[in-house]
CSV table of C-alpha atoms in Angstrom, one decimal:
chain,number,residue,atom,x,y,z
A,1,MET,CA,43.0,-148.8,174.2
A,2,HIS,CA,40.7,-151.1,172.4
A,3,ARG,CA,38.9,-153.7,173.9
A,4,LEU,CA,40.1,-156.6,171.7
A,5,ARG,CA,43.1,-155.9,173.3
A,6,SER,CA,41.8,-157.2,176.9
A,7,LEU,CA,41.5,-160.6,174.8
A,8,ILE,CA,43.9,-160.3,172.5
A,9,PRO,CA,47.6,-158.9,174.1
A,10,SER,CA,49.1,-158.4,170.7
A,11,ALA,CA,47.9,-158.4,166.9
A,12,ASN,CA,51.0,-160.8,166.0
A,13,TYR,CA,49.1,-163.3,167.7
A,14,LEU,CA,46.6,-163.0,164.9
A,15,PHE,CA,48.9,-162.4,161.9
A,16,CYS,CA,50.4,-166.4,163.2
A,17,PHE,CA,47.0,-167.9,163.8
A,18,GLU,CA,45.4,-166.6,160.0
A,19,ALA,CA,48.9,-167.9,158.4
A,20,ALA,CA,48.7,-171.5,160.3
A,21,ALA,CA,45.3,-171.9,159.7
A,22,ARG,CA,45.6,-170.9,156.0
A,23,ARG,CA,48.7,-173.2,155.6
A,24,ARG,CA,47.5,-176.4,158.4
A,25,SER,CA,51.3,-176.2,159.3
A,26,PHE,CA,53.3,-174.5,161.7
A,27,THR,CA,56.2,-175.1,159.7
A,28,ALA,CA,54.6,-173.8,156.6
A,29,ALA,CA,53.6,-170.7,158.9
A,30,ALA,CA,57.0,-170.2,160.4
A,31,GLN,CA,58.9,-170.3,156.8
A,32,GLU,CA,55.9,-167.6,155.4
A,33,LEU,CA,56.7,-165.4,158.5
A,34,ASN,CA,60.5,-165.6,158.4
A,35,VAL,CA,60.7,-167.2,162.5
A,36,SER,CA,61.2,-170.5,163.6
A,37,GLN,CA,58.6,-173.1,164.2
A,38,PRO,CA,58.9,-173.4,168.0
A,39,ALA,CA,58.1,-169.4,167.7
A,40,VAL,CA,54.9,-170.0,165.9
A,41,SER,CA,53.9,-173.1,168.4
A,42,LYS,CA,54.4,-170.7,171.0
A,43,THR,CA,52.4,-167.6,169.7
A,44,ILE,CA,49.9,-170.1,168.9
A,45,ARG,CA,49.3,-171.3,172.6
A,46,LEU,CA,49.6,-167.9,173.9
A,47,LEU,CA,46.6,-167.2,171.6
A,48,GLU,CA,45.1,-170.2,173.1
A,49,GLU,CA,45.5,-169.3,176.5
A,50,ALA,CA,44.4,-165.4,176.2
A,51,THR,CA,41.3,-166.6,174.6
A,52,GLY,CA,40.5,-169.6,176.1
A,53,LEU,CA,40.0,-171.6,172.9
A,54,LYS,CA,41.3,-174.6,171.8
A,55,LEU,CA,42.1,-174.0,168.0
A,56,PHE,CA,44.0,-176.6,166.3
A,57,ARG,CA,43.9,-180.3,167.1
A,58,ARG,CA,46.6,-183.1,165.0
A,59,GLU,CA,45.1,-185.5,163.0
A,60,HIS,CA,47.9,-188.5,162.3
A,61,THR,CA,50.5,-186.0,160.8
A,62,ARG,CA,47.9,-183.4,159.3
A,63,LEU,CA,47.1,-180.4,161.4
A,64,GLU,CA,43.0,-179.4,161.5
A,65,LEU,CA,41.1,-176.4,162.9
A,66,THR,CA,38.5,-176.8,165.7
A,67,ALA,CA,35.0,-175.7,165.2
A,68,GLU,CA,36.1,-172.5,167.0
A,69,GLY,CA,39.4,-172.1,165.0
A,70,GLN,CA,37.3,-172.8,161.9
A,71,ARG,CA,34.9,-169.9,163.4
A,72,LEU,CA,37.9,-167.5,164.3
A,73,TYR,CA,40.3,-168.1,160.7
A,74,LYS,CA,36.8,-167.5,158.9
A,75,GLU,CA,36.9,-163.7,160.5
A,76,THR,CA,40.3,-163.1,161.0
A,77,GLN,CA,40.6,-163.3,157.3
A,78,GLU,CA,37.6,-161.1,156.2
A,79,ALA,CA,39.0,-158.7,159.0
A,80,PHE,CA,42.3,-158.9,157.2
A,81,ASP,CA,40.8,-158.4,153.6
A,82,HIS,CA,38.8,-155.5,154.7
A,83,LEU,CA,41.7,-154.1,156.3
A,84,HIS,CA,43.6,-154.6,153.1
A,85,MET,CA,41.0,-152.8,150.5
A,86,VAL,CA,40.7,-150.0,152.9
A,87,ILE,CA,44.6,-149.3,152.8
A,88,SER,CA,45.0,-149.7,149.2
A,89,SER,CA,42.5,-147.6,148.8
A,90,LEU,CA,43.6,-144.7,150.7
A,91,GLN,CA,47.1,-145.4,149.2
A,92,LYS,CA,45.8,-145.0,146.0
A,93,LYS,CA,44.0,-142.2,146.8
A,94,HIS,CA,47.1,-140.8,148.0
A,95,SER,CA,49.0,-141.5,145.3
A,96,ASN,CA,51.1,-139.0,143.2
A,97,ASP,CA,49.7,-140.8,140.1
A,98,VAL,CA,46.3,-139.4,140.9
A,99,VAL,CA,45.5,-135.6,141.1
A,100,ARG,CA,42.4,-135.0,143.6
A,101,VAL,CA,40.4,-132.2,142.5
A,102,SER,CA,37.1,-130.7,144.1
A,103,PHE,CA,34.3,-128.8,142.4
A,104,SER,CA,30.5,-127.8,142.9
A,105,ALA,CA,27.9,-130.6,141.6
A,106,SER,CA,26.9,-127.8,138.6
A,107,PHE,CA,30.1,-127.0,137.6
A,108,VAL,CA,31.2,-130.9,137.2
A,109,GLN,CA,28.1,-131.8,135.7
A,110,LEU,CA,27.0,-128.4,133.7
A,111,TRP,CA,31.1,-127.6,132.3
A,112,LEU,CA,33.6,-130.3,133.1
A,113,LEU,CA,32.2,-133.3,131.8
A,114,PRO,CA,31.3,-132.2,128.3
A,115,ARG,CA,35.0,-131.4,128.3
A,116,LEU,CA,36.8,-134.2,129.8
A,117,LYS,CA,37.2,-136.1,126.7
A,118,ASP,CA,39.5,-133.1,125.3
A,119,PHE,CA,41.8,-133.2,128.4
A,120,LYS,CA,42.1,-137.2,128.6
A,121,ALA,CA,43.4,-137.1,124.6
A,122,LYS,CA,45.8,-134.7,125.3
A,123,HIS,CA,47.1,-136.1,129.1
A,124,PRO,CA,46.4,-139.9,128.6
A,125,ASP,CA,48.9,-140.4,131.5
A,126,VAL,CA,47.1,-138.3,134.3
A,127,SER,CA,44.1,-140.0,136.8
A,128,LEU,CA,41.9,-137.7,138.2
A,129,ARG,CA,39.7,-138.1,141.2
A,130,ILE,CA,36.9,-135.7,140.9
A,131,GLU,CA,34.9,-135.2,143.8
A,132,GLU,CA,31.8,-132.7,144.2
A,133,SER,CA,31.8,-130.4,147.4
A,134,SER,CA,29.2,-128.2,148.6
A,135,ARG,CA,31.0,-125.7,151.0
A,136,ASP,CA,33.6,-122.8,149.2
A,137,ASP,CA,36.0,-123.1,152.5
A,138,GLN,CA,37.6,-126.4,152.1
A,139,ASP,CA,41.3,-127.2,153.6
A,140,LEU,CA,42.9,-128.3,150.5
A,141,VAL,CA,45.4,-129.4,152.8
A,142,GLU,CA,43.6,-130.8,155.7
A,143,GLU,CA,41.0,-132.7,152.9
A,144,ASP,CA,44.3,-133.4,150.8
A,145,ILE,CA,43.1,-131.7,147.7
A,146,ASP,CA,45.4,-130.7,144.8
A,147,LEU,CA,43.3,-128.5,142.9
A,148,SER,CA,39.6,-126.8,143.3
A,149,ALA,CA,37.7,-123.7,142.3
A,150,ARG,CA,36.6,-120.6,144.5
A,151,LEU,CA,34.3,-117.3,144.2
A,152,GLY,CA,36.1,-114.1,145.4
A,153,ASN,CA,38.8,-112.0,144.5
A,154,GLY,CA,41.6,-114.3,144.5
A,155,LYS,CA,43.2,-113.5,147.7
A,156,TRP,CA,43.5,-116.3,150.1
A,157,PRO,CA,46.5,-117.1,152.5
A,158,GLY,CA,47.9,-120.2,151.9
A,159,ILE,CA,46.5,-120.0,148.7
A,160,HIS,CA,47.8,-120.4,145.0
A,161,SER,CA,45.2,-118.8,142.9
A,162,TRP,CA,44.8,-118.2,139.0
A,163,ARG,CA,41.9,-116.5,137.4
A,164,PHE,CA,39.6,-118.7,135.5
A,165,VAL,CA,36.1,-116.9,134.4
A,166,THR,CA,34.2,-114.0,135.5
A,167,GLU,CA,31.0,-114.2,137.7
A,168,GLU,CA,27.8,-113.1,135.2
A,169,VAL,CA,24.9,-114.0,136.3
A,170,LEU,CA,21.6,-114.1,133.8
A,171,PRO,CA,18.4,-115.1,133.8
A,172,VAL,CA,17.5,-118.6,131.6
A,173,CYS,CA,14.6,-120.7,130.7
A,174,SER,CA,13.9,-123.0,127.8
A,175,PRO,CA,12.3,-121.7,124.0
A,176,ASP,CA,9.0,-123.6,125.1
A,177,TYR,CA,8.8,-121.9,128.3
A,178,LEU,CA,9.6,-118.4,126.5
A,179,ARG,CA,7.2,-119.4,123.6
A,180,ASP,CA,4.5,-120.1,126.5
A,181,HIS,CA,4.8,-117.5,129.2
A,182,GLY,CA,6.8,-114.8,127.2
A,183,PRO,CA,7.4,-112.5,126.3
A,184,ILE,CA,9.1,-110.6,129.2
A,185,HIS,CA,10.9,-107.1,128.5
A,186,GLU,CA,12.2,-106.1,131.4
A,187,PRO,CA,13.5,-107.4,134.8
A,188,ALA,CA,10.4,-106.1,136.5
A,189,ASP,CA,8.4,-109.0,134.6
A,190,LEU,CA,10.1,-111.5,135.8
A,191,LEU,CA,8.1,-111.3,138.9
A,192,GLN,CA,4.7,-112.3,137.3
A,193,HIS,CA,6.6,-115.8,135.8
A,194,THR,CA,8.0,-119.1,137.9
A,195,LEU,CA,11.6,-118.2,139.7
A,196,LEU,CA,13.3,-121.3,140.1
A,197,ASN,CA,15.3,-120.9,143.4
A,198,PHE,CA,18.4,-122.3,145.1
A,199,GLU,CA,19.8,-121.9,148.6
A,200,GLU,CA,23.3,-123.6,149.1
A,201,ARG,CA,23.7,-124.5,152.5
A,202,HIS,CA,27.7,-123.9,152.9
A,203,ARG,CA,28.0,-121.9,149.7
A,204,THR,CA,26.9,-118.3,149.6
A,205,ARG,CA,25.5,-117.4,145.8
A,206,LEU,CA,23.6,-114.4,144.4
A,207,GLY,CA,19.8,-115.6,144.8
A,208,TRP,CA,16.6,-114.0,142.7
A,209,ARG,CA,16.0,-111.3,145.3
A,210,GLU,CA,19.7,-109.9,145.0
A,211,TRP,CA,19.7,-110.4,141.2
A,212,LEU,CA,16.5,-108.3,141.2
A,213,GLU,CA,17.4,-105.4,143.5
A,214,ARG,CA,20.7,-105.3,141.3
A,215,HIS,CA,18.1,-104.4,138.5
A,216,ALA,CA,15.8,-102.0,140.6
A,217,VAL,CA,13.0,-104.1,140.7
A,218,PRO,CA,12.5,-103.7,144.7
A,219,VAL,CA,11.3,-107.3,146.1
A,220,ALA,CA,8.7,-107.4,149.5
A,221,ARG,CA,8.2,-111.0,149.1
A,222,LEU,CA,9.8,-113.4,146.3
A,223,LYS,CA,7.4,-116.0,146.0
A,224,GLN,CA,9.1,-119.6,145.9
A,225,ASP,CA,7.5,-122.5,144.3
A,226,PHE,CA,10.6,-124.4,143.8
A,227,VAL,CA,13.7,-124.0,146.3
A,228,PHE,CA,17.2,-126.7,145.4
A,229,THR,CA,20.0,-126.9,147.1
A,230,ASP,CA,22.4,-126.6,144.5
A,231,ALA,CA,22.0,-124.4,141.5
A,232,LEU,CA,22.1,-127.5,139.3
A,233,GLY,CA,18.6,-128.3,140.1
A,234,SER,CA,17.0,-125.2,139.4
A,235,ILE,CA,19.5,-125.4,135.9
A,236,GLU,CA,18.2,-128.6,134.7
A,237,ALA,CA,14.6,-127.6,135.9
A,238,ALA,CA,14.4,-125.0,133.7
A,239,VAL,CA,15.8,-126.7,130.9
A,240,LEU,CA,13.1,-129.4,131.5
A,241,GLY,CA,10.6,-125.8,131.2
A,242,GLN,CA,9.8,-125.8,134.5
A,243,GLY,CA,10.3,-121.9,135.1
A,244,ILE,CA,13.5,-119.2,134.9
A,245,ALA,CA,16.7,-119.8,136.8
A,246,LEU,CA,19.5,-118.0,137.6
A,247,GLY,CA,22.5,-119.3,135.2
A,248,TRP,CA,26.5,-118.6,136.3
A,249,LYS,CA,27.2,-118.0,132.1
A,250,HIS,CA,29.9,-120.3,132.0
A,251,LEU,CA,27.3,-123.3,133.4
A,252,VAL,CA,24.7,-122.5,131.2
A,253,HIS,CA,26.7,-121.8,127.8
A,254,ASP,CA,26.5,-125.3,126.1
A,255,HIS,CA,22.7,-125.6,126.9
A,256,ILE,CA,22.3,-122.0,125.1
A,257,ARG,CA,24.6,-123.3,122.4
A,258,ALA,CA,22.6,-126.4,122.0
A,259,GLY,CA,19.3,-124.8,122.6
A,260,ARG,CA,18.0,-126.3,125.2
A,261,LEU,CA,18.0,-122.9,127.3
A,262,VAL,CA,17.6,-119.4,126.1
A,263,LEU,CA,17.9,-115.7,127.4
A,264,PRO,CA,14.6,-114.0,128.2
A,265,LEU,CA,16.5,-111.1,128.8
A,266,GLN,CA,19.5,-109.1,127.9
A,267,GLU,CA,20.6,-108.1,131.5
A,268,SER,CA,22.9,-109.7,132.9
A,269,TYR,CA,24.7,-109.0,136.5
A,270,ARG,CA,28.5,-108.9,136.9
A,271,SER,CA,29.8,-109.1,140.7
A,272,GLY,CA,33.1,-107.8,139.9
A,273,HIS,CA,34.6,-111.3,141.0
A,274,ALA,CA,35.7,-113.9,139.5
A,275,ILE,CA,35.9,-118.1,140.0
A,276,HIS,CA,39.7,-118.7,140.5
A,277,ILE,CA,41.5,-122.1,139.9
A,278,ILE,CA,42.9,-122.8,143.0
A,279,MET,CA,46.3,-124.8,144.7
A,280,PRO,CA,47.5,-125.5,147.9
A,281,ALA,CA,50.9,-123.5,148.6
A,282,GLN,CA,51.9,-125.6,151.3
A,283,ARG,CA,53.4,-128.3,149.0
A,284,PRO,CA,54.7,-128.7,145.6
A,285,PRO,CA,52.0,-129.7,142.8
A,286,LYS,CA,52.1,-132.7,141.0
A,287,ARG,CA,52.8,-132.7,137.3
A,288,GLY,CA,49.6,-134.2,136.4
A,289,THR,CA,48.1,-131.0,139.0
A,290,GLU,CA,49.6,-128.3,136.8
A,291,LEU,CA,48.8,-130.0,133.6
A,292,PHE,CA,45.0,-129.8,134.5
A,293,ARG,CA,45.5,-126.7,135.8
A,294,ASP,CA,46.4,-125.3,132.6
A,295,TRP,CA,44.2,-126.9,130.6
A,296,LEU,CA,41.3,-125.6,132.7
A,297,ILE,CA,42.8,-122.3,132.1
A,298,GLU,CA,43.5,-122.8,128.1
A,299,GLN,CA,40.0,-123.1,127.7
A,300,ASP,CA,38.8,-119.5,127.9
A,301,ALA,CA,35.5,-120.5,130.2
A,302,ASP,CA,34.6,-116.5,129.6
A,303,ALA,CA,34.7,-116.7,125.5
A,304,GLY,CA,31.5,-116.5,123.7
A,305,ILE,CA,28.6,-114.1,123.7
A,306,LEU,CA,25.2,-115.0,124.7
A,307,GLN,CA,22.5,-113.3,122.8
A,308,PRO,CA,19.0,-113.0,124.5
A,309,MET,CA,16.4,-114.4,122.2
A,310,GLY,CA,14.3,-111.6,120.7
A,311,ASN,CA,10.7,-110.4,121.9
A,312,ASN,CA,9.6,-111.6,118.4
A,313,ASP,CA,10.8,-115.2,118.5
A,314,ALA,CA,9.0,-115.7,121.7
A,315,GLY,CA,5.6,-115.0,120.6
């Protein structure tokens, strides 16, 4: 039991008090609350007895608040207004008109945002609530997520999945970095460069050690000048010429097309897994969720051949 109830036995006392204080009339409050005037008068008396406070006084024909009544009215109004705002916000968040989606920060910033204008132009009636998550293991039902993305084989209990993009990971750096520090002939050469690392606390992703080992480059000790908590940070650092990052092909595609990043090597790594669009199987999807899912798949995120920058271009 909340300790407030030891002071006020019923929340209805406060609703009745707020109406009477705002209208400065027991009769007007009774009409608003659809009860009798004696019922309002009795409720106010019970509130005064419970709190030990004199809340109203009559001056001629007008009902006035005492100093204690004025203070309680102000605090009650603010509390009611805050609760109204919170509940309205929660209702809007859970409304069938709003599609709640959750992705990694790197996917939102590097892939989704540049393309959202196209989705909105095609589906102006669909409202998206876009959340950034640092976890792959979200419970979509518990957290009320309509659509998300997950790396793996596409088979998870209680989840509907659609293949979105193949996992392909490759080194990227800025043209200036490659010009100033290149050329880079083979994966082993990367050990002589500043490698931008990231370690996500709640998500397992391929790191530099694993990438190099998969290209037959043994790594006894990996120098870590920079370690970011999200792939987004390492990729943006690469754009700024601060080193070489590992980039997932679909995430760095736009940077490469725009010339902000280049591929210093032709080698990449395909894990055999893919990123899937996922939706909870336990509840029927909203129309907007299906439209957003279909639009994502139509983007063909696997498309586009990224060419490495030749060594002649680096020198």
